[in-house]
Coordinates of C-alpha atoms in Angstrom, one line a residue:
X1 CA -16.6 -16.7 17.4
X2 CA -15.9 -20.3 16.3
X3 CA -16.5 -22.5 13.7
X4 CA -19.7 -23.9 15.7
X5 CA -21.3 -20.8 16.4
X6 CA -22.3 -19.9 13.0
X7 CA -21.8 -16.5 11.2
X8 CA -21.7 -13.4 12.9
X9 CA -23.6 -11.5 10.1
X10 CA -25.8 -12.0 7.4
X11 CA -25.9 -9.3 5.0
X12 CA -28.9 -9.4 2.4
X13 CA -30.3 -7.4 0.0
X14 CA -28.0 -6.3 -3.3
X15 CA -24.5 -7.0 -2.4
X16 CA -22.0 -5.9 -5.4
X17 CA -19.6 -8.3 -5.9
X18 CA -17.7 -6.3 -8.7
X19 CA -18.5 -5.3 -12.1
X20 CA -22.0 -7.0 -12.8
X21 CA -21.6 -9.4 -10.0
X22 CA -24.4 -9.2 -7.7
X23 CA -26.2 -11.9 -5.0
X24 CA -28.6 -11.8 -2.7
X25 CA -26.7 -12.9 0.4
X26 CA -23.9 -12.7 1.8
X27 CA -22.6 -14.0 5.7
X28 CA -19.4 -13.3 7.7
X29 CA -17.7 -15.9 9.8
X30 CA -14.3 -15.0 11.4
X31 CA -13.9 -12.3 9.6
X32 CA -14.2 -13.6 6.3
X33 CA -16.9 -13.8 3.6
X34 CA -18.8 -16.7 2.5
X35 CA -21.5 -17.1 -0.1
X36 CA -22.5 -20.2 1.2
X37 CA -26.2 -20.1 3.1
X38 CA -24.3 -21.8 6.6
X39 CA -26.1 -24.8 7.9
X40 CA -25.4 -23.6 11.2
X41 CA -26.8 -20.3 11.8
X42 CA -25.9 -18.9 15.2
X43 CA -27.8 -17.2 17.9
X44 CA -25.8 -14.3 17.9
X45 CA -25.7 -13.6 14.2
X46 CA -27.0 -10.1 13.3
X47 CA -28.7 -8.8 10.2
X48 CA -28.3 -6.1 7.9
X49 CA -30.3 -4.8 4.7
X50 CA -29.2 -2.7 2.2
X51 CA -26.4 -2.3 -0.8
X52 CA -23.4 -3.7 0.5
X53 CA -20.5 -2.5 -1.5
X54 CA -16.6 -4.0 -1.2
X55 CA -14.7 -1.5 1.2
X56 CA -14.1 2.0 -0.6
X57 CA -10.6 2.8 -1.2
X58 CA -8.6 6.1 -1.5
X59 CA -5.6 5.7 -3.9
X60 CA -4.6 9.3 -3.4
X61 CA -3.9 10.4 0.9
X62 CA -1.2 10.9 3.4
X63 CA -1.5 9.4 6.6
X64 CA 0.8 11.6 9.0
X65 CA 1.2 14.4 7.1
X66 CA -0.2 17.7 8.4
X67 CA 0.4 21.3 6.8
X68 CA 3.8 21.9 7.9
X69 CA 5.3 18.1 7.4
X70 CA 5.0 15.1 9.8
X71 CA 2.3 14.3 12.6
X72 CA 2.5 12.4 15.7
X73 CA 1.0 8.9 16.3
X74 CA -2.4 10.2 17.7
X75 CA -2.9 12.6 15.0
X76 CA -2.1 10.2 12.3
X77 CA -4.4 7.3 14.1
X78 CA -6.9 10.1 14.1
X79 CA -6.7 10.6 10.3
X80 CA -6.7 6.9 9.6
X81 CA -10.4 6.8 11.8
X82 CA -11.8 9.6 9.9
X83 CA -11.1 7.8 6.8
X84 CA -12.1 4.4 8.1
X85 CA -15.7 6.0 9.3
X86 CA -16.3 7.4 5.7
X87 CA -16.1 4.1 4.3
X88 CA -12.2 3.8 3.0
X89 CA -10.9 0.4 4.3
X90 CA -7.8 0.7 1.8
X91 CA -5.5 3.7 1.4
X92 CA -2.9 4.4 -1.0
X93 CA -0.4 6.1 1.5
X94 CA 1.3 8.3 -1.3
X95 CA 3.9 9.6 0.7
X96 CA 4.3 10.6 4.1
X97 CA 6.9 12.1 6.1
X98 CA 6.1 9.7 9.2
X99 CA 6.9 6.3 9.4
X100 CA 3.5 4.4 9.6
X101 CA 4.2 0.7 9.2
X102 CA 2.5 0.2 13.1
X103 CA -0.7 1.0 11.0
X104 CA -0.4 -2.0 9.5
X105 CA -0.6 -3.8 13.1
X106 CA -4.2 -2.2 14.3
X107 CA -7.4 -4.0 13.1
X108 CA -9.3 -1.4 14.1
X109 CA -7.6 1.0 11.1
X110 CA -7.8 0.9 7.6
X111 CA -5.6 -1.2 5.5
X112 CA -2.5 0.8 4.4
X113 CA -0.4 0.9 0.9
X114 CA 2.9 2.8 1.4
X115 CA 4.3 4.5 -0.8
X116 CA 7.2 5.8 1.6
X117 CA 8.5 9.6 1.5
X118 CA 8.0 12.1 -1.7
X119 CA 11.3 12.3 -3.4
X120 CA 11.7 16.0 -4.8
X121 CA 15.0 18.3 -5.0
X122 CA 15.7 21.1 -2.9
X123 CA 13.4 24.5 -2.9
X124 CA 11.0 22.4 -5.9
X125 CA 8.3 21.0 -3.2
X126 CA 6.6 21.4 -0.4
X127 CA 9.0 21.9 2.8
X128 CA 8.9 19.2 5.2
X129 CA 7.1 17.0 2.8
X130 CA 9.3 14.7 1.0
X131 CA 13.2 13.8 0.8
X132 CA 14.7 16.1 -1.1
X133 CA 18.0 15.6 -3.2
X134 CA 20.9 17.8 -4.0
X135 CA 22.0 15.8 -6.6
X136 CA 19.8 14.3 -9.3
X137 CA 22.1 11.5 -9.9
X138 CA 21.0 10.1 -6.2
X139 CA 17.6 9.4 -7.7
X140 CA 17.8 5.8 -8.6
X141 CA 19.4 4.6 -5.4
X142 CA 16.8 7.1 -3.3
X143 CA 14.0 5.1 -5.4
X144 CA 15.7 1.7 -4.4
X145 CA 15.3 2.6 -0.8
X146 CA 12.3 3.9 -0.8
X147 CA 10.9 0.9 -2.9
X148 CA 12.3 -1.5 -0.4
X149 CA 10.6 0.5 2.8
X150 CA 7.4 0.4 1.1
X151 CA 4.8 -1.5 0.2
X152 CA 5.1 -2.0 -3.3
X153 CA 4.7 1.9 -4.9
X154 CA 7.4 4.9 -4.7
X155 CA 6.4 8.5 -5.0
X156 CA 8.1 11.1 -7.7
X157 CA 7.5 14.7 -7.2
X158 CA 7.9 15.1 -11.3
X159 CA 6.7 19.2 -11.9
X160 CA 6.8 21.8 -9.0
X161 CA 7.4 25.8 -8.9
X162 CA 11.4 26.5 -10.0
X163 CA 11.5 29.1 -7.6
X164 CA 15.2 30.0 -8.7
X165 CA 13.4 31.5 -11.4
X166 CA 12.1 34.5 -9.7
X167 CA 9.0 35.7 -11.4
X168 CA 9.4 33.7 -14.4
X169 CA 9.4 31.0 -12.2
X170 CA 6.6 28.3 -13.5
X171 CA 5.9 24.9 -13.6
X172 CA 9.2 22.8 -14.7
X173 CA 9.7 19.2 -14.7
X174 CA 12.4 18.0 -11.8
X175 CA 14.4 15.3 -13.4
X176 CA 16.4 14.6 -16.5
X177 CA 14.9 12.3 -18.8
X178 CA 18.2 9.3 -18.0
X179 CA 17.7 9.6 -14.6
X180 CA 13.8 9.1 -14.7
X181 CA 14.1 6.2 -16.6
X182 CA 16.8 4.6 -14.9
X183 CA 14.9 5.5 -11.2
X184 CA 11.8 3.9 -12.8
X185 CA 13.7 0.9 -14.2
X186 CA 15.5 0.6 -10.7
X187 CA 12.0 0.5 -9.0
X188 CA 10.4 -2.3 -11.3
X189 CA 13.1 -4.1 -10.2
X190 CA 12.7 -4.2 -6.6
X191 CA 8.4 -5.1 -8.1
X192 CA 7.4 -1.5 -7.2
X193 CA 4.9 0.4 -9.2
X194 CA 6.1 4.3 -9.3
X195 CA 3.2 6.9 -9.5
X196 CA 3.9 10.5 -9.8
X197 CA 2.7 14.0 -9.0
X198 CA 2.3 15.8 -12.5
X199 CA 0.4 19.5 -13.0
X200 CA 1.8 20.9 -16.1
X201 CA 1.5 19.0 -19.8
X202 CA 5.4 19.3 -19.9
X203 CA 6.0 16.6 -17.7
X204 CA 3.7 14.0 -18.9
X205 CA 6.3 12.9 -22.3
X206 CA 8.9 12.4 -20.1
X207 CA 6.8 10.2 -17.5
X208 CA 5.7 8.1 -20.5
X209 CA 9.1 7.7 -21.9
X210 CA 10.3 6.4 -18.3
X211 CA 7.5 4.1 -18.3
X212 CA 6.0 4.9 -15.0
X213 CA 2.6 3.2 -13.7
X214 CA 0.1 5.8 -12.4
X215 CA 0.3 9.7 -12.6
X216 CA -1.2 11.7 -9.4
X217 CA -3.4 15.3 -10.5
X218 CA -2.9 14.9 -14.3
X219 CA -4.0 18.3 -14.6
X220 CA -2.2 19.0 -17.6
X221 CA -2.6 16.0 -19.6
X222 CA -2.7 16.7 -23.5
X223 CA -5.2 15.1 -25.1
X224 CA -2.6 14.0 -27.6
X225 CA -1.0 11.8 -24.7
X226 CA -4.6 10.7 -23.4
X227 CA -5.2 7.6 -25.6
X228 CA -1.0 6.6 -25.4
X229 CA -1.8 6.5 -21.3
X230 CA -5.0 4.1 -22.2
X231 CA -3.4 1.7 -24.2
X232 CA -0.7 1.1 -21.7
X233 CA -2.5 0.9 -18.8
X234 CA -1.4 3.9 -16.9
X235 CA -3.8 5.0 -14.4
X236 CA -4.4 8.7 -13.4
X237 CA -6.1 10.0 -9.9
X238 CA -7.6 13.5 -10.8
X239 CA -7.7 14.5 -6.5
X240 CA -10.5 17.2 -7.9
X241 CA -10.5 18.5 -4.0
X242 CA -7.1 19.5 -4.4
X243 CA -7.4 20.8 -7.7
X244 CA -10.1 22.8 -6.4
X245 CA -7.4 24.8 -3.8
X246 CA -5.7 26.3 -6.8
X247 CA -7.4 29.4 -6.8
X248 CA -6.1 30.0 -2.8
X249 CA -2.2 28.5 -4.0
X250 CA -2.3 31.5 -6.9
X251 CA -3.9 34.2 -5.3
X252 CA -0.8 33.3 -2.3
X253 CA 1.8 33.4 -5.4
X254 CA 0.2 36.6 -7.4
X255 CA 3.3 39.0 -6.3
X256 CA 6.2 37.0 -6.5
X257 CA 5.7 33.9 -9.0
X258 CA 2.4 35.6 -11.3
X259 CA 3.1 32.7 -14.7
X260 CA 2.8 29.8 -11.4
X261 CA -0.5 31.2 -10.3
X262 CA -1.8 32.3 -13.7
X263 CA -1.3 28.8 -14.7
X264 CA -2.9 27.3 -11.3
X265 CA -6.0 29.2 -12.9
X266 CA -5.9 27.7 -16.1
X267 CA -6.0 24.2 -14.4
X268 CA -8.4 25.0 -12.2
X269 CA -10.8 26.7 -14.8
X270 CA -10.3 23.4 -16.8
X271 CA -10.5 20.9 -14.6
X272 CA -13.8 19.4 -15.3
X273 CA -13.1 19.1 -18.9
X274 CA -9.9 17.7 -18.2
X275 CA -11.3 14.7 -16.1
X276 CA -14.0 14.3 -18.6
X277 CA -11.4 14.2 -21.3
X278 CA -9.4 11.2 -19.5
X279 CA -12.5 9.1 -19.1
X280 CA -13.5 9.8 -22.5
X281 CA -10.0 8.5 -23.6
X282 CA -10.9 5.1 -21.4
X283 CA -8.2 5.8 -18.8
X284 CA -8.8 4.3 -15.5
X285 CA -9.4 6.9 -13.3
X286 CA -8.8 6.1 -9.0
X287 CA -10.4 8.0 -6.2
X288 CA -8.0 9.7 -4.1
X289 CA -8.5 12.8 -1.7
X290 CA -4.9 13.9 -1.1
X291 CA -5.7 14.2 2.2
X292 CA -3.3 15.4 4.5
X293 CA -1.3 18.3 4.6
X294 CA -4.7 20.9 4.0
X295 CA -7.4 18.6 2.9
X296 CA -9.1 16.7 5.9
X297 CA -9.3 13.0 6.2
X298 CA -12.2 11.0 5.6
X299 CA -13.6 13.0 2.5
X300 CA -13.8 9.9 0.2
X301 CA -17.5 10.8 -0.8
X302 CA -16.8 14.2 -1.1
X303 CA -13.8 13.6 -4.2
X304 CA -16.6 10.9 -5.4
X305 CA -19.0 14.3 -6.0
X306 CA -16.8 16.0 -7.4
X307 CA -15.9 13.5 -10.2
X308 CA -19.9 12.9 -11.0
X309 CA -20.0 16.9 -11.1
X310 CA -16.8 16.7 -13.5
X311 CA -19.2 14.6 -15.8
X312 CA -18.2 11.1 -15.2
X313 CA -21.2 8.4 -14.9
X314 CA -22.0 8.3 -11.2
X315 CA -21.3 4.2 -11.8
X316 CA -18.6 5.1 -12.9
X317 CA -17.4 6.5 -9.9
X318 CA -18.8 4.2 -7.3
X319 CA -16.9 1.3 -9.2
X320 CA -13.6 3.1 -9.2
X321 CA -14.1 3.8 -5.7
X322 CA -14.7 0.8 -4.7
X323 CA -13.7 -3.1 -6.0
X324 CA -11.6 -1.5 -9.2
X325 CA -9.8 0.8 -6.7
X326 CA -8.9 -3.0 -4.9
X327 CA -8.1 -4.6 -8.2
X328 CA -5.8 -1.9 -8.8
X329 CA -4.2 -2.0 -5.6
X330 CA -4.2 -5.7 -5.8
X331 CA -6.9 -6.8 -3.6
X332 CA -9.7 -7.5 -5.4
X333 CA -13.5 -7.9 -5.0
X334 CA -15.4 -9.9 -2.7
X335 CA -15.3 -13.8 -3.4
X336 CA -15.6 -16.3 -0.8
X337 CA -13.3 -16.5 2.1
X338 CA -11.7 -12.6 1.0
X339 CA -11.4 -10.4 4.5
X340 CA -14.8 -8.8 5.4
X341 CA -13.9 -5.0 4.4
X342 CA -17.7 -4.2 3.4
X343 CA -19.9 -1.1 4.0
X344 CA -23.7 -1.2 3.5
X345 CA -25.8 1.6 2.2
X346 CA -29.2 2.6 2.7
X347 CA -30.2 3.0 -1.2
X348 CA -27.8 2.6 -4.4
X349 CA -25.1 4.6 -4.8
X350 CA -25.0 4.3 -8.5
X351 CA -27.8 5.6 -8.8
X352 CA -27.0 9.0 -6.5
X353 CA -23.6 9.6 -5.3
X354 CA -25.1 11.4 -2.3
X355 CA -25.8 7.6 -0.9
X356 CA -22.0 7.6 0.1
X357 CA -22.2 10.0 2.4
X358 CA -24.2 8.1 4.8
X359 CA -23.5 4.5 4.9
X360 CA -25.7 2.1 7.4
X361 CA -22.7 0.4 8.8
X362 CA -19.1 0.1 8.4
X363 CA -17.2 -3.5 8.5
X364 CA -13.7 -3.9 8.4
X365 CA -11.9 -7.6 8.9
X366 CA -15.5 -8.9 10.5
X367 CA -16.6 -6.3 12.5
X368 CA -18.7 -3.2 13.0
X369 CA -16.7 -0.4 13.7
X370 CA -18.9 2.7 12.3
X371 CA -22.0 2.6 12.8
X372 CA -24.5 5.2 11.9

């Protein structure tokens, strides 16, 4: 549509700017946002009523990962239209065995973040997952690559199963504390944030001693390292609908590994209080889904629930999900001439989280492409 033609939509009604930001109106013209009424109004320009919330963003999913490691094309183009229908116009890619920079290229799909490929070791991951090195020393140049062939984040496996172990095997952290810190020293470097997967509370010194930047799970946070990740900034995405599969990961690792899934129980019996705790302690919490691998795509309102069911302020939630989530991946609310990622709602989410379940129409760069 050109310049003459006017907007293409006029949005009214409570449109949420950010954190107690609010207007009226709001029109789209090329794609973009402007707050400014148009003296030309267009004959084509359509309406829409409702709460109109910045694009909802999932820090925490894996475009081309299925259960057993990489997907093809289709199935990841799939994955990214399931999320894009539910409302997510920005995903945190954090880690994927498929190279998925031609998402970047499609309009029609959600804006990516990549974090590029898990790095793990050898038998302490998930197979076909991430890259996996023999030597622990190759960390730091692994992270170098991997910061280079992303978009700004890497990806640390930091606690899995030491299967080596045998029935004693558990929870143990992967890396030695000189090599974290170096690897996260190394990535800062190149102006890549590093976030990493962390169950167990053994884990979590070492991370803050390396000085990473976000921590995925969190399940075993100690309330005595809560309030040193708030004052530095540290984020933590709780990914309650993964935590919520523990029960099926123990029951799977009963015979062989029973201290693994007695702990998986301990997590997953806590894991309300825990994400009450970290809000409590005024650490940002992000909305991420971990889809991919088991959990299915486009289940942005479903992790949402679960966080208000965990006990954190359903505005709480809708913020995080939403323009924080941007901020934090560096994109922002809406302000005038910002990309047109928007979805409208029928009622307020903040004050039901069911609302996000059933949005009236999703925009992304201009234009319609879910509606309901």
């Amino acid at each position: 549509m050109s310049a003459l033609e006017g907007p293409s939509l006029h949005l009214r009604g409570h449109i949420l700017l950010g954190d107690d930001r609010e207007v009226s109106d709001l029109w789209v013209k090329d794609g973009h946002v402007t707050l400014t009424r148009p003296s030309a109004q267009g004959t084509n320009m359509l309406a829409l009523e409702g709460w109109v919330l910045p694009g909802l963003v999932d820090v925490h999913c894996h475009v081309g990962l299925g259960k057993d490691g990489a997907v093809d094309n289709a199935t990841a183009q799939a994955q990214a239209i399931a999320d894009r229908d539910s409302g997510a116009l920005l995903l945190r890619d954090a880690g994927s065995p498929l190279d998925t920079r031609w998402v970047r290229s499609r309009r029609d799909l959600p804006r990516l973040v990549r974090a590029g490929r898990h790095i793990a070791r050898p038998k302490r991951y998930l197979r076909g997952y991430g890259l996996e090195l023999d030597d622990v020393a190759q960390l730091p140049d692994v992270v170098r690559q991997e910061a280079r062939a992303g978009d700004g984040w890497v990806k640390l496996v930091g606690d899995w199963i030491d299967r080596d172990l045998g029935a004693d095997g558990d929870l143990r952290p992967l890396w030695p504390q000189d090599v974290l810190t170096e690897a996260v020293a190394v990535a800062h470097a190149e102006a890549a944030r590093v976030t990493v997967h962390a169950f167990s509370s053994e884990v979590v010194p070492s991370l803050l001693a390396a000085g990473v930047d976000c921590i995925e799970h969190g399940t075993g946070i100690h309330p005595d390292d809560m309030y040193t990740l708030s004052e530095r900034g540290i984020a933590v995405t709780p990914t309650l609908l993964q935590i919520n599969e523990f029960e099926n990961i123990a029951r799977q690792a009963d015979a062989k590994y029973p201290l693994f899934a007695a702990r998986l129980r301990d997590l997953h019996e806590r894991r309300y209080e825990q994400v009450r705790q970290l809000h409590e302690a005024g650490i940002q919490l992000l909305v991420g889904t971990d889809a991919g691998g088991t959990i299915g795509h486009g289940r942005i309102a479903d992790e949402c629930a679960e966080m208000v069911a965990a006990g954190v302020p359903v505005a709480d939630v809708v913020a995080a999900a939403s323009w924080q989530g941007r901020e934090f991946l560096g994109y922002g609310g809406l302000v005038e001439g910002s990309s047109a990622d928007l979805v409208v709602y029928p009622a307020d989410p903040r004050e039901n989280i069911e609302v996000l379940r059933h949005p009236t129409a999703v925009i992304l760069r201009g234009e319609i492409v879910a509606p309901v």
